[in-house]
Amino acid sequence: MDAGMAPLFDDGRPEIPGGVDGAVERVLVVGAGIAGLTVANALAHAGVECVVLEARDRIGGRLHTVDLAGSRVDLGGSWIHHPTGNPMHRFAQAAGIACRPATPLPTLTGFDCATGLRLSHDEVEATLTPELDGFTRALGPLRTQLGPNASAADGIEAFLAASGLTGDPLRRAAQGLRANVEADAAGAAERQSLEWLWTQEEYGGDYFGVQPEGGYATVVDAMAAGLDVRRDWAVSGVDVADGGVSVTSQSGGTERGSHVVVAVPLGVLKAGRPQFSPALPVERTEAVRRLGFGRYEKVLLAFDEPFWRRVGWSHLVLFTPDAAEPASWVLDLDAFGGGPVLACHTFHSATGHLGSPAASTRWVMDMLSGALGAPCPEPVAVMVTDWAGDACAEGSYTHVPPGCSNSDLDLLGRPVAGRLLFAGEHTQSARLGYADGAMTSGIREAKRLLGTAAVSLGPLSSS
């Protein structure tokens, strides 16, 4: 796609961000996730030399699509949430990537593993929807009542204490609310600030929105097409001087440029990588330390056929006996056109059940057997994510703990010394935790470097 034909994108803000020193001649981007690739794509369309340095042997970061027994499955992000007006959806459409609706809500049923109770769609809706809607409406009064240092768990407890629920319905309501909080925050409800819970901006359309056909790899590949990406190039150090920047690899290689954009996950920054010279300002390192970065894992089971349809369910909420755990959501990927695969979405406080692939599979299959009322068939292939154990991620995505604020996120998006820039979902508060938030952070940094109010994005010709 020629630059003149590529559509223009902005980050939702009319202003051109400043803070850049010197002529923008050669930009180094550390990290080939969607944030880094977006920066590089925009710069390439503008004719600026750009090199992307990626530690892994693949691109995409936490957007990672793999083949599981012939089905394409996303190990990380899988939805384009709120697709109407969403730049990620607009990019996919412009790149010719088909997207399909993928909401589980119309056919969602449930099973209580503690009592053996099966919950119909209407019963699940009656259990979850009123409590979620009520909790959302009560956030303002709860913040006033509990104060600025309260956690989301504190808010859930106070809200349900006034609900009149008791016994198992109370447990299920608490687990349902915890699942919503921990899915959004990738962290324990006790570590999520009530003050800043669900304060992100929203685009239009359904929350679950759409999924790119063939997985998020189709979007990643379109954004990366024609770019200079160096794989297996693990950055160890970033040096900033008056005249430019230099980036060194763990194997001793060096790349030099006029500016550098660091687009690694917050978890990697929290682990002290890469090393910066001079050191980052104290307020920056303190914000990195304070912000939270937790887990959201998937157990993916592929089968010969979608046998669950024979017993009358598709998507399933599983309520465990432990009231302190969030419910787990088991999604029927076949219903989204993805093949006979069940994906158990496991939120932070339930990830203690995950260990080896065999142990993780057994935990999920035992719950499925209870829901089926019979032994669950053996899967033909299994994949269990471990984003927390991935040295290039160190977790799933960012949340704001009690005592922090959204301003900590926005601070991480500001340049340092005129030549060191940052991108990623953790560098902005508007769409924290969303892939489109990472994308718009890349647009923001490209706007900053180019001095323009909008940038061109689209697959580049490799010729």
Short mmCIF file of C-alpha atoms in Angstrom, two decimals, residues 104-378:
data_model
loop_
_atom_site.label_atom_id
_atom_site.label_comp_id
_atom_site.label_asym_id
_atom_site.label_seq_id
_atom_site.Cartn_x
_atom_site.Cartn_y
_atom_site.Cartn_z
CA PRO A 104 -20.54 -15.52 23.81
CA LEU A 105 -23.32 -13.80 25.75
CA PRO A 106 -26.43 -14.94 23.79
CA THR A 107 -25.65 -18.63 24.39
CA LEU A 108 -23.80 -18.47 27.72
CA THR A 109 -24.76 -21.14 30.28
CA GLY A 110 -23.17 -22.09 33.59
CA PHE A 111 -22.21 -24.85 35.99
CA ASP A 112 -21.59 -24.61 39.73
CA CYS A 113 -18.77 -27.01 40.51
CA ALA A 114 -19.52 -26.77 44.25
CA THR A 115 -23.16 -27.84 44.10
CA GLY A 116 -23.49 -29.59 40.73
CA LEU A 117 -26.14 -27.06 39.69
CA ARG A 118 -26.52 -26.48 35.97
CA LEU A 119 -27.56 -22.95 35.05
CA SER A 120 -29.48 -22.24 31.86
CA HIS A 121 -28.77 -19.17 29.77
CA ASP A 122 -31.65 -17.32 31.43
CA GLU A 123 -30.39 -18.32 34.88
CA VAL A 124 -26.84 -17.19 34.10
CA GLU A 125 -28.17 -13.90 32.75
CA ALA A 126 -30.29 -13.46 35.88
CA THR A 127 -27.24 -14.25 38.05
CA LEU A 128 -24.60 -12.13 36.33
CA THR A 129 -26.23 -9.25 34.48
CA PRO A 130 -28.13 -7.56 37.34
CA GLU A 131 -25.13 -7.77 39.65
CA LEU A 132 -22.71 -6.40 37.04
CA ASP A 133 -25.06 -3.60 36.05
CA GLY A 134 -25.80 -2.81 39.68
CA PHE A 135 -22.13 -2.82 40.66
CA THR A 136 -21.28 -0.53 37.74
CA ARG A 137 -23.99 1.93 38.77
CA ALA A 138 -22.82 1.76 42.40
CA LEU A 139 -19.17 2.58 41.67
CA GLY A 140 -19.57 6.28 42.43
CA PRO A 141 -21.25 5.81 45.83
CA LEU A 142 -18.86 2.97 46.69
CA ARG A 143 -15.83 5.17 45.96
CA THR A 144 -17.24 7.86 48.23
CA GLN A 145 -18.07 5.35 50.96
CA LEU A 146 -14.80 3.40 50.91
CA GLY A 147 -12.29 6.12 50.04
CA PRO A 148 -9.49 6.47 47.47
CA ASN A 149 -7.38 3.57 48.74
CA ALA A 150 -10.10 0.92 48.46
CA SER A 151 -9.64 -2.08 46.20
CA ALA A 152 -12.10 -3.53 43.73
CA ALA A 153 -12.44 -6.48 46.12
CA ASP A 154 -13.49 -4.05 48.86
CA GLY A 155 -16.07 -2.61 46.50
CA ILE A 156 -17.46 -6.03 45.57
CA GLU A 157 -17.74 -7.03 49.22
CA ALA A 158 -19.54 -3.81 50.21
CA PHE A 159 -21.87 -3.97 47.20
CA LEU A 160 -22.88 -7.58 47.81
CA ALA A 161 -23.28 -7.03 51.56
CA ALA A 162 -26.22 -4.78 50.68
CA SER A 163 -27.63 -7.06 47.98
CA GLY A 164 -29.62 -9.41 50.18
CA LEU A 165 -27.95 -12.44 48.59
CA THR A 166 -26.82 -15.34 50.78
CA GLY A 167 -25.27 -18.78 50.37
CA ASP A 168 -24.46 -20.12 46.93
CA PRO A 169 -26.14 -17.27 44.99
CA LEU A 170 -23.93 -14.83 46.93
CA ARG A 171 -20.81 -16.87 46.11
CA ARG A 172 -21.68 -17.03 42.42
CA ALA A 173 -22.39 -13.30 42.28
CA ALA A 174 -19.02 -12.56 43.92
CA GLN A 175 -17.21 -14.93 41.53
CA GLY A 176 -18.95 -13.40 38.53
CA LEU A 177 -17.96 -9.86 39.55
CA ARG A 178 -14.40 -10.97 40.32
CA ALA A 179 -14.18 -12.53 36.85
CA ASN A 180 -15.23 -9.26 35.23
CA VAL A 181 -12.73 -7.24 37.28
CA GLU A 182 -9.82 -9.65 36.86
CA ALA A 183 -10.43 -10.15 33.15
CA ASP A 184 -10.27 -6.39 32.72
CA ALA A 185 -7.30 -5.84 35.03
CA ALA A 186 -5.16 -8.98 34.66
CA GLY A 187 -4.62 -8.87 38.40
CA ALA A 188 -6.28 -9.84 41.65
CA ALA A 189 -9.35 -7.82 42.60
CA GLU A 190 -7.51 -6.99 45.84
CA ARG A 191 -4.80 -5.30 43.76
CA GLN A 192 -7.10 -3.28 41.50
CA SER A 193 -7.97 0.27 42.59
CA LEU A 194 -11.69 0.85 43.01
CA GLU A 195 -11.09 4.55 42.32
CA TRP A 196 -9.73 3.84 38.84
CA LEU A 197 -11.69 0.70 37.99
CA TRP A 198 -13.38 0.80 34.57
CA THR A 199 -12.41 4.40 33.85
CA GLN A 200 -11.18 3.67 30.32
CA GLU A 201 -12.73 5.38 27.35
CA GLU A 202 -14.96 3.22 25.16
CA TYR A 203 -15.60 3.07 21.44
CA GLY A 204 -19.00 2.05 20.12
CA GLY A 205 -20.54 -1.34 19.57
CA ASP A 206 -20.66 -4.55 21.56
CA TYR A 207 -18.04 -5.08 24.28
CA PHE A 208 -16.87 -8.41 22.88
CA GLY A 209 -17.04 -7.02 19.38
CA VAL A 210 -15.31 -8.97 16.63
CA GLN A 211 -12.39 -11.29 16.00
CA PRO A 212 -10.11 -11.20 12.94
CA GLU A 213 -10.63 -14.31 10.83
CA GLY A 214 -7.48 -16.40 11.02
CA GLY A 215 -6.57 -14.83 14.36
CA TYR A 216 -4.79 -11.65 15.35
CA ALA A 217 -1.75 -12.76 13.33
CA THR A 218 -3.51 -11.41 10.25
CA VAL A 219 -3.51 -7.91 11.76
CA VAL A 220 0.04 -8.22 13.06
CA ASP A 221 1.34 -9.44 9.70
CA ALA A 222 -0.42 -6.61 7.87
CA MET A 223 1.12 -4.02 10.19
CA ALA A 224 4.58 -5.60 9.85
CA ALA A 225 4.53 -6.07 6.07
CA GLY A 226 7.53 -4.39 4.43
CA LEU A 227 9.18 -3.32 7.71
CA ASP A 228 12.80 -3.94 8.71
CA VAL A 229 12.35 -6.26 11.71
CA ARG A 230 15.38 -7.93 13.31
CA ARG A 231 14.23 -11.05 15.15
CA ASP A 232 16.27 -12.76 17.89
CA TRP A 233 17.72 -9.34 18.72
CA ALA A 234 17.35 -9.14 22.50
CA VAL A 235 18.08 -5.60 23.66
CA SER A 236 20.18 -5.30 26.81
CA GLY A 237 20.95 -1.58 26.92
CA VAL A 238 19.66 1.77 25.65
CA ASP A 239 22.10 4.71 25.73
CA VAL A 240 20.94 8.27 25.10
CA ALA A 241 23.33 11.12 24.29
CA ASP A 242 22.92 14.65 22.97
CA GLY A 243 23.57 13.58 19.40
CA GLY A 244 21.54 10.36 19.25
CA VAL A 245 20.96 6.93 20.73
CA SER A 246 22.61 3.54 20.67
CA VAL A 247 21.01 0.20 21.49
CA THR A 248 23.03 -2.90 22.35
CA SER A 249 21.96 -6.53 22.20
CA GLN A 250 22.68 -9.36 24.61
CA SER A 251 24.95 -10.86 21.98
CA GLY A 252 27.00 -7.66 21.65
CA GLY A 253 25.49 -6.07 18.54
CA THR A 254 24.87 -2.34 18.34
CA GLU A 255 22.40 -0.22 16.42
CA ARG A 256 22.51 3.59 16.34
CA GLY A 257 19.86 6.12 15.53
CA SER A 258 18.57 9.60 16.17
CA HIS A 259 15.75 8.39 18.45
CA VAL A 260 14.53 5.19 20.12
CA VAL A 261 11.01 4.03 20.99
CA VAL A 262 10.91 1.41 23.76
CA ALA A 263 7.76 -0.68 23.28
CA VAL A 264 8.31 -3.58 25.67
CA PRO A 265 5.62 -4.67 28.17
CA LEU A 266 5.45 -3.12 31.63
CA GLY A 267 6.42 -6.50 33.08
CA VAL A 268 9.76 -6.34 31.28
CA LEU A 269 10.40 -2.80 32.55
CA LYS A 270 9.52 -3.99 36.07
CA ALA A 271 12.15 -6.72 35.68
CA GLY A 272 14.77 -4.04 34.98
CA ARG A 273 15.14 -4.63 31.25
CA PRO A 274 16.57 -3.02 29.25
CA GLN A 275 19.17 -1.03 31.16
CA PHE A 276 19.04 2.72 30.46
CA SER A 277 21.96 5.13 30.40
CA PRO A 278 21.54 7.62 31.86
CA ALA A 279 19.11 6.01 34.31
CA LEU A 280 15.43 6.86 33.97
CA PRO A 281 14.12 9.65 36.23
CA VAL A 282 13.12 8.45 39.70
CA GLU A 283 9.47 9.40 39.19
CA ARG A 284 9.43 7.15 36.11
CA THR A 285 10.98 4.14 37.85
CA GLU A 286 8.64 4.61 40.82
CA ALA A 287 5.60 4.57 38.51
CA VAL A 288 6.89 1.37 36.90
CA ARG A 289 7.31 -0.17 40.36
CA ARG A 290 3.86 0.90 41.63
CA LEU A 291 1.72 -0.16 38.70
CA GLY A 292 0.43 -3.70 38.56
CA PHE A 293 1.04 -6.35 35.93
CA GLY A 294 -0.73 -9.67 36.48
CA ARG A 295 -1.95 -12.86 34.84
CA TYR A 296 -4.67 -13.91 32.44
CA GLU A 297 -4.02 -17.37 31.04
CA LYS A 298 -5.79 -19.77 28.68
CA VAL A 299 -6.11 -23.54 28.64
CA LEU A 300 -6.96 -24.54 25.07
CA LEU A 301 -8.31 -28.02 24.36
CA ALA A 302 -8.82 -29.23 20.78
CA PHE A 303 -11.20 -32.14 20.09
CA ASP A 304 -12.23 -34.23 17.10
CA GLU A 305 -15.67 -32.66 17.16
CA PRO A 306 -17.67 -30.13 19.22
CA PHE A 307 -19.25 -32.84 21.39
CA TRP A 308 -20.58 -30.24 23.83
CA ARG A 309 -23.28 -29.29 21.35
CA ARG A 310 -24.90 -32.71 21.86
CA VAL A 311 -25.55 -31.88 25.50
CA GLY A 312 -26.96 -28.49 24.68
CA TRP A 313 -24.28 -25.99 25.65
CA SER A 314 -21.81 -23.79 23.87
CA HIS A 315 -20.12 -21.18 26.06
CA LEU A 316 -19.92 -21.95 29.76
CA VAL A 317 -19.24 -20.10 33.04
CA LEU A 318 -17.69 -22.36 35.69
CA PHE A 319 -18.17 -21.41 39.36
CA THR A 320 -15.64 -23.10 41.65
CA PRO A 321 -16.18 -23.95 45.35
CA ASP A 322 -13.74 -21.21 46.47
CA ALA A 323 -15.63 -17.93 46.87
CA ALA A 324 -12.36 -16.00 46.68
CA GLU A 325 -11.74 -17.22 43.11
CA PRO A 326 -13.22 -15.65 40.01
CA ALA A 327 -15.43 -17.74 37.78
CA SER A 328 -13.71 -19.18 34.70
CA TRP A 329 -15.14 -18.73 31.24
CA VAL A 330 -14.96 -21.66 28.80
CA LEU A 331 -15.55 -20.41 25.28
CA ASP A 332 -16.61 -22.54 22.33
CA LEU A 333 -14.33 -21.42 19.51
CA ASP A 334 -16.30 -23.53 17.05
CA ALA A 335 -19.22 -21.13 17.56
CA PHE A 336 -16.94 -18.36 16.26
CA GLY A 337 -15.86 -20.40 13.24
CA GLY A 338 -12.57 -21.38 14.83
CA GLY A 339 -12.89 -25.17 14.94
CA PRO A 340 -13.68 -27.70 17.72
CA VAL A 341 -11.68 -26.01 20.50
CA LEU A 342 -12.67 -25.08 24.05
CA ALA A 343 -10.72 -22.17 25.53
CA CYS A 344 -10.79 -21.88 29.32
CA HIS A 345 -10.07 -18.26 30.21
CA THR A 346 -8.42 -18.34 33.62
CA PHE A 347 -8.16 -15.06 35.53
CA HIS A 348 -5.42 -14.01 37.92
CA SER A 349 -6.71 -15.37 41.24
CA ALA A 350 -7.50 -18.77 39.70
CA THR A 351 -4.15 -19.22 37.94
CA GLY A 352 -2.77 -21.09 40.96
CA HIS A 353 -4.56 -24.13 39.51
CA LEU A 354 -2.31 -23.98 36.46
CA GLY A 355 0.94 -25.89 36.45
CA SER A 356 2.16 -28.37 33.89
CA PRO A 357 0.08 -28.77 30.74
CA ALA A 358 -1.12 -32.15 32.06
CA ALA A 359 -2.16 -30.74 35.46
CA SER A 360 -3.83 -27.71 33.90
CA THR A 361 -5.71 -29.90 31.44
CA ARG A 362 -6.89 -32.22 34.20
CA TRP A 363 -8.20 -29.29 36.27
CA VAL A 364 -10.28 -28.01 33.36
CA MET A 365 -11.43 -31.46 32.25
CA ASP A 366 -12.58 -32.35 35.75
CA MET A 367 -14.80 -29.27 35.76
CA LEU A 368 -16.06 -30.06 32.26
CA SER A 369 -16.84 -33.64 33.30
CA GLY A 370 -19.00 -32.27 36.10
CA ALA A 371 -20.82 -30.00 33.68
CA LEU A 372 -21.33 -32.87 31.24
CA GLY A 373 -22.41 -35.36 33.89
CA ALA A 374 -20.00 -37.83 32.27
CA PRO A 375 -16.26 -38.12 31.65
CA CYS A 376 -15.01 -35.46 29.28
CA PRO A 377 -13.56 -36.89 26.05
CA GLU A 378 -9.80 -36.70 25.76
#
